[in-house]
XYZ file of C-alpha atoms in Angstrom:
388
model
C 1.495 16.772 -13.196
C -0.208 14.000 -11.244
C -1.209 10.840 -13.075
C -4.971 10.514 -13.136
C -7.802 8.907 -15.028
C -10.947 10.999 -14.705
C -13.433 8.775 -16.519
C -15.488 8.327 -13.344
C -15.464 12.011 -12.409
C -15.792 13.580 -15.857
C -18.937 12.001 -17.302
C -21.507 14.750 -18.055
C -24.289 12.855 -16.281
C -22.176 12.440 -13.178
C -21.058 16.102 -13.245
C -24.704 17.166 -13.344
C -25.347 15.279 -10.089
C -22.844 17.459 -8.227
C -24.298 20.598 -6.684
C -23.357 23.268 -9.290
C -22.426 25.775 -6.585
C -19.900 23.338 -5.101
C -18.545 22.343 -8.502
C -18.112 25.950 -9.675
C -16.444 26.945 -6.392
C -14.073 24.008 -6.783
C -13.110 24.960 -10.353
C -13.248 28.750 -9.997
C -9.553 29.254 -9.053
C -8.700 27.840 -12.497
C -11.209 29.892 -14.509
C -8.503 31.239 -16.855
C -7.273 27.750 -17.652
C -10.776 26.506 -18.425
C -11.498 29.613 -20.511
C -8.457 28.812 -22.640
C -9.855 25.296 -23.017
C -13.181 26.666 -24.271
C -15.080 26.374 -20.980
C -16.534 29.567 -19.489
C -17.369 28.995 -15.832
C -20.446 30.836 -14.515
C -19.971 33.110 -11.526
C -20.789 31.473 -8.198
C -24.379 32.261 -7.266
C -25.334 33.499 -10.733
C -27.550 30.506 -11.462
C -26.144 30.282 -15.001
C -25.869 26.818 -16.545
C -22.500 25.079 -16.812
C -21.511 23.722 -20.213
C -21.167 20.180 -18.923
C -20.215 18.684 -22.278
C -17.346 21.116 -22.805
C -16.223 20.700 -19.185
C -16.282 16.916 -19.554
C -14.065 17.101 -22.646
C -11.577 19.393 -20.913
C -11.361 17.097 -17.883
C -10.987 13.983 -20.028
C -8.158 15.526 -22.061
C -5.659 17.316 -19.775
C -2.676 18.871 -21.528
C 0.668 20.446 -20.713
C -1.024 23.682 -19.598
C -3.097 21.966 -16.894
C -2.010 23.536 -13.564
C -0.272 21.076 -11.265
C -2.456 21.939 -8.272
C -5.602 21.458 -10.390
C -4.281 18.060 -11.475
C -3.704 17.169 -7.814
C -7.187 18.297 -6.797
C -8.862 16.434 -9.663
C -6.847 13.296 -8.908
C -7.817 13.133 -5.229
C -11.480 14.036 -5.796
C -11.693 11.385 -8.501
C -9.990 8.760 -6.309
C -12.357 9.441 -3.400
C -15.494 9.542 -5.564
C -16.314 5.895 -4.869
C -18.647 4.208 -2.421
C -15.655 3.306 -0.247
C -14.361 6.874 -0.400
C -17.823 8.295 0.296
C -18.211 6.132 3.399
C -14.727 6.865 4.744
C -15.191 10.621 4.261
C -18.542 10.588 6.072
C -17.047 8.686 8.984
C -13.994 10.971 9.168
C -15.976 14.232 9.296
C -18.708 13.008 11.651
C -17.226 14.725 14.726
C -15.630 17.720 13.033
C -16.698 21.297 12.341
C -16.462 20.947 8.557
C -19.376 22.674 6.849
C -20.618 19.983 4.471
C -24.065 19.692 2.899
C -25.033 16.272 1.550
C -28.536 15.482 0.352
C -30.119 12.060 -0.118
C -29.242 12.025 -3.829
C -25.759 13.560 -3.589
C -23.033 12.182 -5.819
C -19.935 10.690 -4.230
C -17.884 13.490 -5.793
C -20.131 16.100 -4.160
C -18.826 15.125 -0.737
C -15.219 14.703 -1.927
C -15.217 18.237 -3.422
C -16.569 19.876 -0.282
C -14.142 18.128 2.042
C -11.202 18.824 -0.287
C -11.922 22.560 -0.323
C -12.010 22.661 3.489
C -9.441 20.065 4.564
C -7.123 18.859 1.831
C -4.879 16.966 4.267
C -7.808 14.878 5.510
C -8.647 13.755 1.968
C -5.002 12.936 1.235
C -4.731 10.903 4.441
C -7.923 8.920 3.807
C -6.810 8.253 0.255
C -3.410 7.058 1.469
C -4.978 4.755 4.060
C -6.623 2.750 1.272
C -3.153 1.585 0.204
C -2.468 -0.090 3.554
C -4.628 -3.113 2.808
C -3.565 -4.340 -0.597
C -1.788 -7.577 -1.557
C 1.950 -7.186 -1.256
C 5.282 -8.819 -0.493
C 7.189 -7.861 2.645
C 10.800 -8.109 3.703
C 11.546 -8.224 7.422
C 14.383 -6.475 9.287
C 15.039 -6.567 13.025
C 17.350 -5.102 15.599
C 20.325 -7.072 16.868
C 20.953 -4.588 19.663
C 19.742 -6.803 22.487
C 16.761 -5.457 24.413
C 14.164 -3.505 22.468
C 13.643 0.080 23.736
C 10.213 1.510 24.392
C 8.618 2.951 21.271
C 6.355 5.977 21.138
C 4.568 7.293 18.064
C 6.910 9.977 16.695
C 5.776 13.631 16.903
C 5.048 15.715 13.809
C 8.451 17.470 13.887
C 10.239 14.116 13.761
C 8.145 13.038 10.776
C 8.897 16.333 8.978
C 12.642 15.857 9.569
C 12.387 12.288 8.260
C 10.549 13.506 5.153
C 13.302 16.063 4.493
C 15.949 13.318 4.409
C 13.775 11.076 2.274
C 13.267 13.995 -0.144
C 17.014 14.434 -0.480
C 17.473 10.780 -1.437
C 14.495 10.704 -3.816
C 15.691 13.889 -5.540
C 19.151 12.404 -6.116
C 17.528 9.298 -7.609
C 15.432 11.432 -10.015
C 12.197 10.672 -8.211
C 11.414 14.246 -7.219
C 10.888 15.710 -3.781
C 7.672 16.146 -1.796
C 7.515 12.745 -0.130
C 4.879 12.346 2.567
C 4.942 10.020 5.585
C 1.573 9.038 7.059
C 1.455 7.412 10.504
C -1.302 4.957 11.462
C -0.995 3.659 15.045
C -2.740 0.306 15.438
C -3.315 -1.875 18.496
C -0.130 -3.957 18.226
C 1.813 -2.343 15.401
C 2.526 1.119 14.041
C 2.025 1.467 10.300
C 3.801 4.009 8.128
C 2.810 4.819 4.563
C 5.366 6.690 2.444
C 4.053 8.475 -0.646
C 6.710 9.476 -3.159
C 7.291 9.931 -6.849
C 8.849 7.589 -9.367
C 11.103 8.611 -12.276
C 9.347 10.626 -14.982
C 7.344 8.652 -17.512
C 6.377 9.585 -21.060
C 3.072 8.755 -22.709
C 2.002 9.485 -26.277
C -1.249 11.415 -26.533
C -3.327 13.042 -29.257
C -3.805 16.811 -29.021
C -5.731 18.735 -31.683
C -5.486 15.721 -33.954
C -1.694 15.551 -33.654
C 0.572 13.120 -31.821
C 2.226 14.675 -28.770
C 4.075 13.594 -25.654
C 2.836 13.980 -22.106
C 5.323 13.698 -19.246
C 4.298 12.921 -15.704
C 5.712 11.556 -12.459
C 3.902 8.393 -11.315
C 2.967 8.126 -7.654
C 4.125 5.267 -5.418
C 3.099 4.143 -1.930
C 5.474 2.111 0.254
C 4.407 0.443 3.498
C 6.564 0.039 6.610
C 5.144 -1.701 9.696
C 6.899 -1.665 13.078
C 6.473 -4.455 15.637
C 7.419 -2.941 19.037
C 7.570 -6.322 20.786
C 10.340 -7.757 18.615
C 11.967 -4.519 17.445
C 11.231 -5.495 13.866
C 9.997 -3.752 10.739
C 8.505 -5.292 7.656
C 8.448 -3.247 4.516
C 7.094 -3.265 1.026
C 9.225 -1.177 -1.330
C 10.310 -1.576 -4.932
C 14.110 -1.343 -4.888
C 16.980 -2.371 -2.628
C 17.959 1.303 -2.362
C 14.517 2.240 -1.031
C 14.597 -0.603 1.489
C 18.030 0.464 2.736
C 16.778 4.057 2.907
C 13.809 3.163 5.122
C 15.832 0.760 7.254
C 18.486 3.372 8.100
C 16.340 6.525 8.299
C 13.592 4.948 10.392
C 16.255 3.667 12.761
C 17.903 7.093 12.929
C 14.779 9.137 13.608
C 12.915 6.720 15.865
C 15.809 5.215 17.847
C 18.763 7.543 17.212
C 20.710 4.818 15.404
C 20.912 4.386 11.627
C 21.883 0.746 12.140
C 19.176 -0.065 14.663
C 17.526 -2.408 12.129
C 20.838 -4.048 11.294
C 19.750 -7.646 10.911
C 17.518 -9.499 8.522
C 14.773 -11.557 10.069
C 15.208 -15.159 8.987
C 12.619 -17.619 7.731
C 13.277 -21.330 7.340
C 11.130 -23.917 5.601
C 12.872 -26.944 7.108
C 9.951 -27.727 9.488
C 8.152 -29.015 6.368
C 10.807 -31.773 6.198
C 11.539 -32.204 9.886
C 8.001 -32.641 11.227
C 6.035 -33.045 8.022
C 2.296 -32.457 8.161
C 2.433 -31.320 11.791
C 4.239 -28.198 10.536
C 0.962 -26.830 9.169
C -1.219 -27.416 12.241
C -3.111 -24.309 13.346
C -5.370 -25.440 16.211
C -3.481 -23.140 18.580
C -3.951 -20.019 16.417
C -7.067 -17.918 16.964
C -8.572 -16.902 13.646
C -7.319 -19.841 11.545
C -9.409 -22.850 10.451
C -6.950 -24.840 8.355
C -3.710 -24.650 6.356
C -2.690 -26.603 3.267
C 0.707 -26.727 1.584
C 0.194 -26.246 -2.149
C 3.729 -25.672 -3.498
C 7.367 -26.000 -2.505
C 10.655 -25.354 -4.284
C 13.996 -27.060 -3.649
C 17.230 -25.538 -4.906
C 19.670 -28.134 -6.281
C 22.056 -25.657 -7.876
C 24.749 -26.934 -10.187
C 25.874 -25.336 -13.413
C 22.246 -24.927 -14.542
C 20.959 -23.581 -11.193
C 18.403 -26.365 -10.996
C 15.210 -25.729 -9.007
C 12.712 -28.527 -8.310
C 9.101 -27.281 -8.065
C 6.208 -29.399 -6.840
C 2.557 -28.278 -6.847
C -0.692 -29.871 -5.721
C -4.019 -28.861 -4.223
C -2.775 -30.450 -0.978
C 0.831 -31.632 -1.140
C 0.831 -33.520 2.177
C -2.344 -35.390 1.175
C -0.678 -36.276 -2.111
C 2.463 -37.480 -0.308
C 0.360 -39.639 2.037
C -1.389 -41.301 -0.909
C 1.980 -42.248 -2.398
C 3.606 -43.049 0.960
C 6.329 -40.518 0.352
C 7.733 -37.396 2.031
C 9.386 -34.170 0.935
C 12.747 -35.242 -0.522
C 16.005 -34.545 1.273
C 18.923 -32.791 -0.415
C 19.009 -29.135 -1.381
C 17.512 -26.298 0.667
C 13.801 -25.512 0.575
C 13.736 -21.970 -0.800
C 10.047 -21.220 -1.263
C 6.676 -22.569 -0.169
C 3.082 -21.491 -0.730
C 0.239 -22.250 1.660
C -3.515 -21.929 1.364
C -4.960 -20.590 4.626
C -8.635 -20.511 5.618
C -9.293 -17.702 8.087
C -12.395 -17.858 10.280
C -13.543 -14.381 9.229
C -13.333 -15.103 5.500
C -15.416 -17.157 3.083
C -12.469 -17.901 0.799
C -8.988 -19.175 1.641
C -6.010 -16.898 0.997
C -2.429 -17.586 -0.051
C 0.730 -17.131 2.003
C 4.125 -17.495 0.325
C 7.302 -17.774 2.419
C 10.783 -17.511 0.920
C 13.806 -18.679 2.891
C 15.592 -15.514 3.931
C 13.350 -12.679 4.997
C 10.444 -12.373 2.577
C 6.769 -13.238 2.993
C 3.826 -12.433 0.752
C 0.182 -12.524 1.787
C -3.057 -11.228 0.373
C -4.132 -8.808 3.094
C -1.968 -6.752 5.404
C -4.381 -7.247 8.286
C -3.622 -10.998 8.147
C -0.075 -10.275 9.307
C -0.509 -10.679 13.065
C -2.177 -14.086 12.771
C 0.255 -15.283 10.102
C 3.323 -14.194 12.054
C 2.070 -15.987 15.182
C 1.484 -19.147 13.153
C 4.938 -18.966 11.537
C 6.530 -18.498 14.960
C 4.659 -21.401 16.572
C 5.453 -23.758 13.707
C 9.157 -22.854 13.621
C 9.243 -21.063 10.251
C 10.751 -17.982 11.930
C 14.308 -18.462 13.174
C 14.380 -17.189 16.748
C 17.445 -15.608 18.338
C 18.433 -16.725 21.832
C 17.247 -13.440 23.362
C 13.775 -14.012 21.913
C 13.344 -16.927 24.273
C 11.774 -18.997 21.498
C 8.435 -17.366 22.053
């Protein structure tokens, strides 16, 4: 059963705003289930009144008998019953032949229900796309195979074959099958979103006044972004096994080589020491106003694995006031920067870890951030990159 919280969708007042014909048609395939839960659905077109209170209680309290496909439908309709979901659905169906009727006072769920009944894959895709632009940490992997081959967006049959291999791995790791790979070609990058399950979870619930257990498989979204200029992917995934899975399978299906992404991209923080405050200049980067260093960490090691951490609103300003510099000795292993982008009212944080990990607040900051890191020397360039 899908994990879902239907508090938005299941309020009686909100249910009453949905066109009853659409709502009944949506629920009608599960009439037997609702009857067993004490909800008798009227026949479509009969004009009979729905028992909204009883329906609300049934939706708020799913149990082990709730059909999996009903749980899926309720989950996606609920997730897309927001202003953001309403707007994205309207935009997506504008030039299609979907037969949708939306009045001036229609509820968000009214549109989500109609689109779901006619094009489930469209709703799933729009829902998935929302997960592309959330704060996350990325690890970078690149090819060491010399020149980077031309990349074309993979056809549907390639994606299906990739999903089959991902399913095999997820099943062995007790995460279930039925993974889904969504492809989002952008101007300079190609984005991939992988939806898959996590290991089963157990939650205690109350049913008929008694304590009971409800088991479900949580849903997870991983993001993989390919840079065709450098032959590099950055990925956000939870475990080392998942990262190795994406690194090898994406290489196999897109370039015919499981070890195509066989090298870690390397970040270094030494420019902070070597050139000091000039390492955070951004006058040459379109879209950036200013950068401030707000934290760095130096690893001293020893038997206690000593790490020196320094924080300030503006570390270089603080160092100037005290006529000091970042101390020598021990590698810089982590630094956090506050970056003011021209299109944003508030500054956002970038964290770089020596190795191959970067964390930033919005995925669509990536292109600007990566250009800045390259120009300032935080990305270690191979000889074939030409230092560009």
